[in-house]
Amino acid sequence: MIEERFDAIVVGAGMAGNAAALTMAKRGMKVLQLERGEYPGSKNVQGAILYADMLEKLIPEFREEAPLERHVIEQRFWMMDDRSHVGMHYRSDEFNEERPNRYTIIRAQFDKWFSSKVREAGATLLCETTVTELVRDERERIVGVRTDRRDGEIHADVVVLAEGVNGLLGTRAGLRARPRPDNVALAVKEMHFLPRETIEARFNLKGDEGVVIEAAGTISRGMTGMGFIYANKECISLGIGCLVADFQRTGQTPYGLLDQFKSHPSVAPLVAGTEVKEYSAHLIPEGGYKSIPQLYGEGWVVVGDAAQLNNAIHREGSNLAMTSGRIAAEAIGLVKSRGEPMSAANLSIYKKMLDDSFVIKDLKKYKDLPPLMHTQSQNFFLTYPQLISKAMQNFVRVDGTPKAEKEKATLKSFVKARSWAGLFGDACRFARAWR
Amino acid sequence: MNVESPVRVEDKLYYNRYLVDIGHPHVKVRAHTTPSPQLLALLKACPARCYELNDNGQVEITVDGCIECGTCRVIAEPTGDIEWSHPRGGYGVQFKFG
């Protein structure tokens, strides 16, 4: 056993773990952070978009130092059928601001930098160390962790579980349930490299301006899912994800979906001639508010993806991870400053603080959307995109048909596919879940 | 419609960097004679195509190309069909970009 005793052990060096470790180390706490990868970020996968505000609260000067790719000035939403897309683009020069609101990043590089700040603040980081078990005392309180190193038992007052969506420790110890196939999406991603001038020309950008494209429709073949294309400096992140339960039900392959997305006539020109340098996959927590587990207990708290803190509707995850990591660390700091034990009763302040933050407020707002999207996936991801595409084509193609007839045909196609009651019901259900 | 994908996953995995822990597979398939529906689902759902049928119709795993997403754990751990752990510290896939 490692004799040294720590105030806190943080399991994982992703967004949540780094935010927690940094916050505690800055308060002068003795923090040990454990990471199973070769370096921080080597096991982490994300699209990835970084929301500046949440990082700024941790590292105000991050813009001068962090490895950022492009600041996002344009957001495109595409609704796709097999040969077309109906798009909404929002582009604003206001995003070319002094302190941009969001950036594209490359997680492995970003996490390495983030971790360097955590170590500068005084935390001890041990990489290539897989935590195998949580250690309990005779009163069933969590008092440390066991690792796969020799003499690998380490003790601390509190353990912060920042082990990610697929974290084993919390589930093995019975602190929370294993993610269910209908609560997590599997996303696959490729990194496509191109000269930066080519990227700027293809996406209509200059300098470090960036674009993100989120796409839904027949690309997920009736499953609940989305595709994404993010422009980085010299590469494009391109991926697609669907609920694991849908993959299980349909027998579709993730790489088949990815390659079909890539070859879609709206996408193919953007990635023509690229050199692919990595293929990755990751689970995304999609269950929302109703899938959030118990967040604290005797000697432990759980943060980030491990706690299912992800806003699937707004595609916000790492900022919720950073925020929950920071808030957990502040709560722990509060308990410590009072000289009190890290008991469940004392740590419950973490949940109170999180409930008061945008993290839980946002997830609560959309609590009914994940199940709706899941049960209605055929309509939302197959029928409507096809109908809307046809309607658009009908609207723009000029062929001598009187407009009134065209409109009638469009309306008829909607009613035929979903019926009046179905259309009305879908609209009501969606509005109610969104409210 | 389920079309057998012509995509060669092996080519995709070739882009990645791995430190293979020879002799210590982190995922194991329970011995079986007839695969369960959950095990069969892994043949398609695994994004690295680590799961394959052998000549006797049983599901086998080769973990070398595993990208550690956990999809198989979510599908087949509850039924006891597989045992899932993380690779030992430092081993497994090492993303350069993530």
Coordinates of C-alpha atoms in Angstrom, one line a residue:
Chain A
M1 CA 0.0 0.0 0.0
I2 CA 1.1 3.5 -0.7
E3 CA 1.5 5.0 2.8
E4 CA 1.0 8.6 1.7
R5 CA -2.5 9.7 2.5
F6 CA -4.4 12.2 0.2
D7 CA -7.2 14.6 0.8
A8 CA -8.8 13.4 -2.4
I9 CA -8.3 10.9 -5.2
V10 CA -9.7 11.7 -8.6
V11 CA -10.2 8.8 -10.9
G12 CA -9.8 10.0 -14.5
A13 CA -8.1 12.9 -16.3
G14 CA -10.8 13.9 -18.7
M15 CA -12.8 17.2 -18.5
A16 CA -14.6 16.4 -15.2
G17 CA -11.6 14.9 -13.5
N18 CA -9.3 17.7 -14.5
A19 CA -11.8 20.4 -13.4
A20 CA -12.2 18.7 -10.0
A21 CA -8.5 18.1 -9.5
L22 CA -7.6 21.6 -10.5
T23 CA -10.2 23.2 -8.2
M24 CA -9.1 21.2 -5.2
A25 CA -5.4 21.6 -5.8
K26 CA -5.9 25.4 -6.1
R27 CA -7.5 25.3 -2.7
G28 CA -4.3 23.7 -1.3
M29 CA -5.7 20.2 -1.0
K30 CA -3.5 17.2 -1.5
V31 CA -4.9 15.6 -4.6
L32 CA -3.9 12.4 -6.4
Q33 CA -5.3 11.9 -9.9
L34 CA -5.2 8.5 -11.6
E35 CA -5.4 8.0 -15.3
R36 CA -5.3 4.6 -17.1
G37 CA -4.0 6.0 -20.4
E38 CA -0.4 6.6 -21.4
Y39 CA -1.1 10.4 -21.1
P40 CA -4.2 12.4 -20.2
G41 CA -6.5 12.4 -23.2
S42 CA -5.1 9.1 -24.7
K43 CA -8.4 7.4 -23.8
N44 CA -10.7 10.3 -24.4
V45 CA -12.9 10.9 -27.4
Q46 CA -15.2 13.8 -28.2
G47 CA -16.4 15.6 -31.4
A48 CA -15.3 18.1 -30.1
I49 CA -16.7 21.5 -29.2
L50 CA -15.3 23.5 -26.2
Y51 CA -17.6 26.0 -24.5
A52 CA -15.4 28.9 -23.3
D53 CA -17.4 30.1 -20.4
M54 CA -17.1 26.9 -18.3
L55 CA -13.4 26.7 -18.9
E56 CA -12.9 30.4 -18.3
K57 CA -14.2 29.9 -14.7
L58 CA -11.4 27.5 -14.1
I59 CA -8.6 29.0 -16.2
P60 CA -9.4 32.6 -17.1
E61 CA -6.3 33.0 -19.4
F62 CA -6.9 29.7 -21.3
R63 CA -7.2 31.4 -24.7
E64 CA -3.5 32.4 -24.7
E65 CA -2.3 28.9 -23.9
A66 CA -4.7 26.1 -24.7
P67 CA -4.5 24.2 -27.9
L68 CA -7.6 25.5 -29.6
E69 CA -8.5 24.8 -33.2
R70 CA -11.1 27.2 -34.6
H71 CA -13.6 29.6 -33.0
V72 CA -17.1 28.7 -34.3
I73 CA -18.7 31.5 -36.3
E74 CA -21.2 29.3 -38.2
Q75 CA -23.6 26.6 -37.1
R76 CA -25.4 24.5 -39.7
F77 CA -28.2 22.1 -39.0
W78 CA -29.0 19.7 -41.8
M79 CA -32.0 17.5 -42.2
M80 CA -31.0 14.9 -44.7
D81 CA -32.7 12.4 -46.9
D82 CA -30.6 10.0 -49.1
R83 CA -29.7 12.6 -51.8
S84 CA -30.4 16.0 -50.3
H85 CA -30.4 18.1 -47.2
V86 CA -32.6 20.9 -46.0
G87 CA -30.4 23.2 -44.0
M88 CA -30.5 26.0 -41.5
H89 CA -27.3 28.0 -41.3
Y90 CA -26.6 30.6 -38.6
R91 CA -23.4 32.6 -39.3
S92 CA -22.6 35.8 -37.5
D93 CA -19.6 38.0 -37.5
E94 CA -20.4 38.7 -33.9
F95 CA -18.8 35.4 -33.1
N96 CA -15.5 36.9 -34.3
E97 CA -15.3 38.5 -30.9
E98 CA -12.3 39.1 -28.7
R99 CA -13.3 36.3 -26.3
P100 CA -15.1 33.8 -28.6
N101 CA -17.8 31.7 -27.1
R102 CA -16.9 28.3 -28.4
Y103 CA -14.1 26.5 -30.2
T104 CA -13.4 23.3 -31.9
I105 CA -10.7 21.3 -30.2
I106 CA -8.8 18.0 -30.4
R107 CA -9.4 16.2 -27.1
A108 CA -6.1 14.3 -26.8
Q109 CA -4.1 17.5 -27.3
F110 CA -6.5 19.7 -25.2
D111 CA -6.6 17.2 -22.3
K112 CA -2.8 17.1 -22.2
W113 CA -2.7 20.8 -21.8
F114 CA -5.5 20.9 -19.3
S115 CA -3.7 18.3 -17.2
S116 CA -0.5 20.3 -17.3
K117 CA -2.5 23.1 -15.5
V118 CA -3.7 20.7 -12.9
R119 CA -0.2 19.6 -12.1
E120 CA 1.0 23.2 -12.0
A121 CA -1.6 23.8 -9.4
G122 CA 0.0 21.0 -7.3
A123 CA -2.0 17.8 -7.9
T124 CA -0.1 14.6 -8.4
L125 CA -0.9 12.7 -11.6
L126 CA -0.2 9.0 -12.0
C127 CA -0.8 7.8 -15.6
E128 CA -0.8 4.2 -16.9
T129 CA -2.7 3.3 -13.7
T130 CA -6.0 1.5 -13.9
V131 CA -8.1 1.7 -10.8
T132 CA -9.6 -1.8 -10.3
E133 CA -11.7 -1.3 -7.2
L134 CA -12.9 1.1 -4.6
V135 CA -11.7 0.3 -1.0
R136 CA -14.2 0.4 1.9
D137 CA -13.7 0.4 5.6
E138 CA -15.6 -1.7 8.1
R139 CA -18.5 0.8 8.1
E140 CA -18.8 0.5 4.3
R141 CA -17.5 4.0 3.7
I142 CA -15.3 4.5 0.6
V143 CA -11.8 5.2 1.9
G144 CA -9.6 4.8 -1.2
V145 CA -8.9 2.8 -4.3
R146 CA -7.1 -0.3 -5.4
T147 CA -5.0 0.0 -8.6
D148 CA -3.3 -2.5 -10.9
R149 CA 0.1 -1.3 -9.7
R150 CA 2.1 -3.3 -7.2
D151 CA 1.1 -2.3 -3.6
G152 CA -1.6 -0.4 -5.4
E153 CA -4.0 0.5 -2.5
I154 CA -4.2 4.2 -1.8
H155 CA -6.2 6.0 0.8
A156 CA -8.0 9.4 0.8
D157 CA -10.8 11.2 2.6
V158 CA -12.9 11.3 -0.6
V159 CA -12.9 9.7 -4.0
V160 CA -14.1 11.7 -7.0
L161 CA -15.4 9.3 -9.7
A162 CA -14.6 11.0 -13.0
E163 CA -14.3 7.7 -14.8
G164 CA -16.4 8.5 -17.8
V165 CA -19.6 7.1 -19.3
N166 CA -18.2 3.5 -19.2
G167 CA -16.8 3.8 -15.7
L168 CA -16.6 0.4 -14.0
L169 CA -15.8 1.3 -10.5
G170 CA -19.1 2.9 -9.5
T171 CA -21.1 0.2 -11.0
R172 CA -19.0 -2.6 -9.6
A173 CA -19.3 -1.1 -6.2
G174 CA -23.1 -0.8 -6.6
L175 CA -23.1 3.0 -6.4
R176 CA -24.9 3.3 -9.7
A177 CA -26.4 1.2 -12.4
R178 CA -24.5 0.1 -15.6
P179 CA -25.5 2.3 -18.6
R180 CA -28.4 0.7 -20.4
P181 CA -28.6 0.3 -24.2
D182 CA -31.4 2.8 -24.5
N183 CA -29.5 5.4 -22.3
V184 CA -26.3 5.6 -24.3
A185 CA -25.4 6.3 -27.9
L186 CA -22.5 4.8 -29.7
A187 CA -20.7 7.4 -31.8
V188 CA -17.9 6.6 -34.3
K189 CA -15.6 9.2 -35.7
E190 CA -12.8 9.7 -38.2
M191 CA -10.2 12.5 -38.3
H192 CA -9.8 13.7 -41.9
F193 CA -6.7 15.7 -42.7
L194 CA -6.4 18.4 -45.3
P195 CA -4.3 21.5 -45.9
R196 CA -5.8 24.4 -44.0
E197 CA -6.4 26.6 -47.1
T198 CA -8.5 23.8 -48.5
I199 CA -10.6 23.6 -45.4
E200 CA -11.0 27.3 -45.3
A201 CA -12.1 27.3 -49.0
R202 CA -14.5 24.4 -48.6
F203 CA -16.2 25.8 -45.5
N204 CA -16.0 29.5 -46.5
L205 CA -13.7 30.5 -43.6
K206 CA -10.8 32.8 -43.1
G207 CA -8.1 32.6 -40.4
D208 CA -9.2 30.7 -37.4
E209 CA -12.9 30.9 -38.1
G210 CA -14.7 27.6 -37.7
V211 CA -17.9 25.9 -38.8
V212 CA -19.9 23.0 -37.2
I213 CA -22.5 21.0 -39.0
E214 CA -25.0 18.8 -37.1
A215 CA -27.0 16.5 -39.3
A216 CA -30.0 14.2 -38.7
G217 CA -32.3 12.3 -41.0
T218 CA -32.2 9.2 -43.1
I219 CA -28.4 8.9 -42.4
S220 CA -29.3 7.1 -39.2
R221 CA -31.7 4.8 -41.1
G222 CA -34.6 5.3 -38.7
M223 CA -32.5 5.0 -35.6
T224 CA -32.2 7.8 -33.0
G225 CA -29.0 9.5 -33.9
M226 CA -27.0 12.3 -35.5
G227 CA -24.0 13.0 -37.6
F228 CA -21.6 15.8 -37.2
I229 CA -18.8 17.5 -39.2
Y230 CA -16.5 20.0 -37.4
A231 CA -13.8 22.0 -39.1
N232 CA -10.5 22.1 -37.2
K233 CA -7.4 23.9 -38.3
E234 CA -5.9 21.2 -40.5
C235 CA -8.5 18.4 -40.2
I236 CA -12.2 17.7 -40.1
S237 CA -13.8 15.6 -37.4
L238 CA -16.6 13.6 -38.9
G239 CA -18.8 11.2 -37.1
I240 CA -22.2 9.7 -36.5
G241 CA -23.8 8.2 -33.4
C242 CA -27.0 6.3 -32.6
L243 CA -28.5 4.7 -29.5
V244 CA -26.9 1.4 -28.7
A245 CA -30.4 -0.1 -28.3
D246 CA -31.1 0.9 -31.9
F247 CA -27.9 -0.7 -33.2
Q248 CA -28.8 -3.8 -31.2
R249 CA -32.3 -3.9 -32.6
T250 CA -31.5 -3.1 -36.3
G251 CA -28.2 -4.9 -36.8
Q252 CA -26.8 -1.9 -38.6
T253 CA -23.1 -1.5 -38.3
P254 CA -21.6 1.7 -36.9
Y255 CA -18.8 1.8 -39.6
G256 CA -21.4 1.1 -42.3
L257 CA -23.3 4.1 -41.1
L258 CA -20.2 6.3 -41.0
D259 CA -19.1 5.4 -44.5
Q260 CA -22.6 6.0 -45.9
F261 CA -22.7 9.4 -44.2
K262 CA -19.3 10.2 -45.7
S263 CA -20.4 9.3 -49.2
H264 CA -23.6 11.3 -49.0
P265 CA -23.7 13.8 -51.9
S266 CA -23.8 16.7 -49.4
V267 CA -20.9 15.5 -47.4
A268 CA -18.5 13.8 -49.9
P269 CA -17.2 17.1 -51.4
L270 CA -16.2 18.3 -47.9
V271 CA -14.0 15.4 -47.3
A272 CA -12.8 14.6 -50.8
G273 CA -9.1 13.8 -51.0
T274 CA -8.5 13.8 -47.2
E275 CA -6.0 11.6 -45.4
V276 CA -7.7 9.8 -42.5
K277 CA -5.4 9.5 -39.4
E278 CA -7.6 8.0 -36.7
Y279 CA -10.8 6.0 -36.2
S280 CA -12.4 6.2 -32.8
A281 CA -15.6 5.3 -31.0
H282 CA -17.2 6.4 -27.7
L283 CA -20.4 6.1 -25.8
I284 CA -22.4 9.2 -25.1
P285 CA -24.8 9.4 -22.2
E286 CA -28.3 10.2 -23.7
G287 CA -30.7 9.3 -20.9
G288 CA -30.9 12.9 -19.6
Y289 CA -32.3 13.9 -16.3
K290 CA -34.1 10.7 -15.5
S291 CA -30.9 8.6 -15.8
I292 CA -28.8 10.7 -13.4
P293 CA -27.6 8.3 -10.6
Q294 CA -27.0 9.0 -6.9
L295 CA -24.4 11.7 -7.0
Y296 CA -22.7 11.3 -3.7
G297 CA -22.3 8.9 -0.7
E298 CA -20.0 8.0 2.2
G299 CA -16.6 9.2 0.9
W300 CA -17.4 9.6 -2.7
V301 CA -19.0 11.8 -5.4
V302 CA -19.5 11.1 -9.1
V303 CA -19.1 13.8 -11.9
G304 CA -19.3 14.2 -15.6
D305 CA -20.3 11.5 -18.1
A306 CA -20.1 8.9 -15.3
A307 CA -23.1 10.7 -13.8
Q308 CA -24.8 10.8 -17.2
L309 CA -24.6 14.6 -17.2
N310 CA -25.0 15.3 -20.9
N311 CA -27.5 17.5 -22.7
A312 CA -28.1 15.6 -25.8
I313 CA -30.5 18.1 -27.3
H314 CA -27.9 20.9 -27.2
R315 CA -24.9 18.6 -27.7
E316 CA -23.4 19.8 -24.5
G317 CA -21.3 17.3 -22.5
S318 CA -17.8 18.4 -21.7
N319 CA -19.0 21.7 -20.3
L320 CA -21.4 19.9 -18.0
A321 CA -18.5 17.6 -17.0
M322 CA -16.2 20.5 -16.3
T323 CA -18.9 22.3 -14.3
S324 CA -19.9 19.3 -12.3
G325 CA -16.2 18.5 -11.6
R326 CA -15.7 22.1 -10.4
I327 CA -18.8 22.2 -8.3
A328 CA -18.0 18.8 -6.7
A329 CA -14.6 20.1 -5.8
E330 CA -16.0 23.3 -4.3
A331 CA -18.4 21.2 -2.2
I332 CA -15.6 19.0 -1.0
G333 CA -13.5 22.1 -0.2
L334 CA -16.4 23.5 1.8
V335 CA -16.7 20.3 3.9
K336 CA -13.0 20.2 4.4
S337 CA -12.8 23.9 5.4
R338 CA -15.3 23.2 8.1
G339 CA -13.1 20.3 9.3
E340 CA -16.0 17.9 8.9
P341 CA -15.8 14.3 7.6
M342 CA -16.6 13.4 4.0
S343 CA -19.9 11.8 4.9
A344 CA -22.9 11.4 2.6
A345 CA -24.8 14.0 4.7
N346 CA -22.0 16.5 4.3
L347 CA -21.3 15.8 0.7
S348 CA -25.0 16.2 -0.2
I349 CA -24.2 19.9 -0.6
Y350 CA -22.7 18.9 -4.0
K351 CA -26.1 17.9 -5.2
K352 CA -27.7 21.1 -3.9
M353 CA -25.1 23.2 -5.6
L354 CA -25.4 21.2 -8.9
D355 CA -29.3 21.5 -8.7
D356 CA -28.9 25.3 -8.6
S357 CA -26.6 25.3 -11.6
F358 CA -27.5 25.3 -15.3
V359 CA -26.4 21.6 -15.4
I360 CA -29.4 20.2 -13.6
K361 CA -31.8 23.0 -14.7
D362 CA -31.1 22.3 -18.4
L363 CA -31.3 18.5 -18.0
K364 CA -34.6 18.9 -16.1
K365 CA -36.1 21.1 -18.9
Y366 CA -35.6 18.3 -21.4
K367 CA -36.4 15.4 -19.2
D368 CA -39.1 14.0 -21.5
L369 CA -37.3 14.4 -24.8
P370 CA -34.9 11.4 -24.8
P371 CA -37.8 8.8 -24.4
L372 CA -39.8 10.7 -27.0
M373 CA -37.0 10.7 -29.6
H374 CA -36.5 7.0 -28.9
T375 CA -40.1 5.9 -29.2
Q376 CA -40.7 8.1 -32.3
S377 CA -37.4 7.5 -34.0
Q378 CA -38.9 6.2 -37.2
N379 CA -40.9 9.4 -37.6
F380 CA -38.3 11.9 -36.5
F381 CA -35.3 10.4 -38.3
L382 CA -36.9 8.8 -41.4
T383 CA -40.4 9.9 -42.3
Y384 CA -40.2 13.6 -41.6
P385 CA -36.8 14.2 -43.2
Q386 CA -38.1 12.5 -46.4
L387 CA -41.3 14.5 -46.4
I388 CA -39.6 17.8 -45.7
S389 CA -37.0 17.1 -48.5
K390 CA -39.8 16.3 -50.9
A391 CA -41.7 19.4 -49.9
M392 CA -38.6 21.6 -50.4
Q393 CA -38.0 20.1 -53.8
N394 CA -41.6 20.6 -54.7
F395 CA -41.3 24.2 -53.6
V396 CA -38.2 25.1 -55.6
R397 CA -38.5 23.0 -58.7
V398 CA -40.4 24.9 -61.5
D399 CA -42.1 22.6 -63.9
G400 CA -45.4 24.3 -65.0
T401 CA -47.5 22.8 -62.2
P402 CA -49.7 25.5 -60.6
K403 CA -48.5 26.3 -57.1
A404 CA -51.9 25.5 -55.5
E405 CA -51.6 22.0 -56.8
K406 CA -48.1 21.7 -55.5
E407 CA -49.1 22.7 -52.1
K408 CA -51.9 20.3 -52.1
A409 CA -49.6 17.5 -53.1
T410 CA -47.2 18.4 -50.3
L411 CA -49.8 18.5 -47.6
K412 CA -51.3 15.2 -48.9
S413 CA -47.9 13.5 -48.6
F414 CA -47.6 14.6 -44.9
V415 CA -51.2 13.4 -44.1
K416 CA -50.7 10.2 -46.0
A417 CA -47.5 9.4 -44.1
R418 CA -48.6 10.4 -40.6
S419 CA -52.4 11.2 -40.7
W420 CA -53.9 14.4 -39.3
A421 CA -54.0 12.9 -35.8
G422 CA -50.4 11.7 -36.1
L423 CA -49.1 15.1 -37.2
F424 CA -51.1 16.9 -34.5
G425 CA -49.9 14.4 -31.9
D426 CA -46.3 14.6 -32.9
A427 CA -46.4 18.4 -32.7
C428 CA -48.0 18.3 -29.3
R429 CA -45.7 15.7 -27.9
F430 CA -42.6 17.5 -29.2
A431 CA -43.8 20.9 -27.9
R432 CA -44.7 19.4 -24.5
A433 CA -41.3 17.7 -24.1
W434 CA -39.4 20.8 -25.3
R435 CA -41.2 23.2 -22.9
Chain B
M1 CA -32.9 -3.4 -44.9
N2 CA -29.7 -4.9 -43.5
V3 CA -27.0 -4.9 -46.1
E4 CA -23.7 -6.6 -45.2
S5 CA -21.3 -3.7 -45.0
P6 CA -18.5 -3.8 -47.5
V7 CA -16.5 -1.4 -45.2
R8 CA -13.2 -2.9 -44.1
V9 CA -12.9 -2.0 -40.4
E10 CA -9.4 -3.5 -40.3
D11 CA -8.2 -0.6 -42.6
K12 CA -9.7 1.9 -40.1
L13 CA -8.1 0.3 -37.1
Y14 CA -4.8 0.5 -38.9
Y15 CA -4.8 4.3 -38.5
N16 CA -4.8 3.8 -34.7
R17 CA -2.0 3.3 -32.2
Y18 CA -2.2 0.3 -29.8
L19 CA -0.1 -1.1 -27.0
V20 CA -1.3 -4.7 -27.0
D21 CA -1.1 -6.5 -23.7
I22 CA -0.2 -9.9 -25.0
G23 CA -1.8 -12.7 -23.0
H24 CA -4.0 -10.3 -21.0
P25 CA -7.3 -9.8 -22.9
H26 CA -9.4 -7.3 -21.1
V27 CA -12.7 -8.6 -22.5
K28 CA -13.6 -12.3 -22.4
V29 CA -16.5 -14.2 -23.9
R30 CA -18.1 -16.9 -21.6
A31 CA -17.9 -20.4 -23.1
H32 CA -21.1 -21.3 -24.8
T33 CA -22.4 -23.8 -27.4
T34 CA -25.1 -21.6 -28.9
P35 CA -24.7 -17.8 -28.8
S36 CA -27.3 -15.7 -27.1
P37 CA -29.1 -12.9 -29.1
Q38 CA -26.9 -10.4 -27.1
L39 CA -23.7 -12.1 -28.2
L40 CA -24.9 -12.2 -31.8
A41 CA -25.7 -8.5 -31.7
L42 CA -22.0 -7.8 -31.0
L43 CA -21.0 -9.2 -34.4
K44 CA -22.6 -6.1 -35.9
A45 CA -22.6 -3.5 -33.1
C46 CA -18.9 -3.6 -32.2
P47 CA -17.3 -0.6 -34.1
A48 CA -14.0 -2.4 -34.3
R49 CA -15.5 -5.7 -35.4
C50 CA -13.7 -7.5 -32.6
Y51 CA -16.4 -10.2 -32.4
E52 CA -16.6 -13.0 -35.0
L53 CA -18.2 -16.3 -35.4
N54 CA -15.9 -19.3 -35.4
D55 CA -16.4 -22.5 -37.5
N56 CA -18.5 -24.0 -34.8
G57 CA -20.9 -21.1 -34.7
Q58 CA -19.7 -19.6 -31.5
V59 CA -18.9 -16.0 -30.9
E60 CA -15.2 -15.3 -30.4
I61 CA -13.4 -12.1 -29.5
T62 CA -10.0 -10.7 -30.5
V63 CA -9.3 -7.7 -28.4
D64 CA -6.2 -6.4 -30.2
G65 CA -8.2 -3.8 -32.2
C66 CA -10.6 -2.8 -29.4
I67 CA -11.2 0.9 -29.2
E68 CA -12.6 0.6 -25.6
C69 CA -16.0 2.2 -26.2
G70 CA -17.9 -0.2 -24.0
T71 CA -20.7 -1.0 -26.4
C72 CA -20.3 -4.7 -25.9
R73 CA -20.3 -4.2 -22.1
V74 CA -23.6 -2.3 -22.3
I75 CA -25.2 -5.0 -24.4
A76 CA -23.8 -8.3 -23.2
E77 CA -22.4 -7.9 -19.6
P78 CA -25.9 -7.9 -17.9
T79 CA -26.5 -11.4 -19.4
G80 CA -23.2 -12.7 -18.2
D81 CA -22.1 -13.4 -21.8
I82 CA -18.9 -11.3 -21.5
E83 CA -16.6 -10.1 -18.8
W84 CA -15.4 -6.6 -19.3
S85 CA -12.5 -4.7 -17.7
H86 CA -10.4 -1.9 -18.8
P87 CA -7.0 -2.9 -20.1
R88 CA -4.1 -2.7 -17.6
G89 CA -2.7 0.7 -17.1
G90 CA -0.9 2.1 -20.2
Y91 CA -2.2 -0.7 -22.5
G92 CA -4.8 -0.7 -25.2
V93 CA -5.7 2.0 -27.7
Q94 CA -3.8 5.3 -27.4
F95 CA -5.6 8.1 -29.2
K96 CA -3.5 10.8 -30.8
F97 CA -6.5 13.0 -31.5
G98 CA -9.5 11.5 -29.7

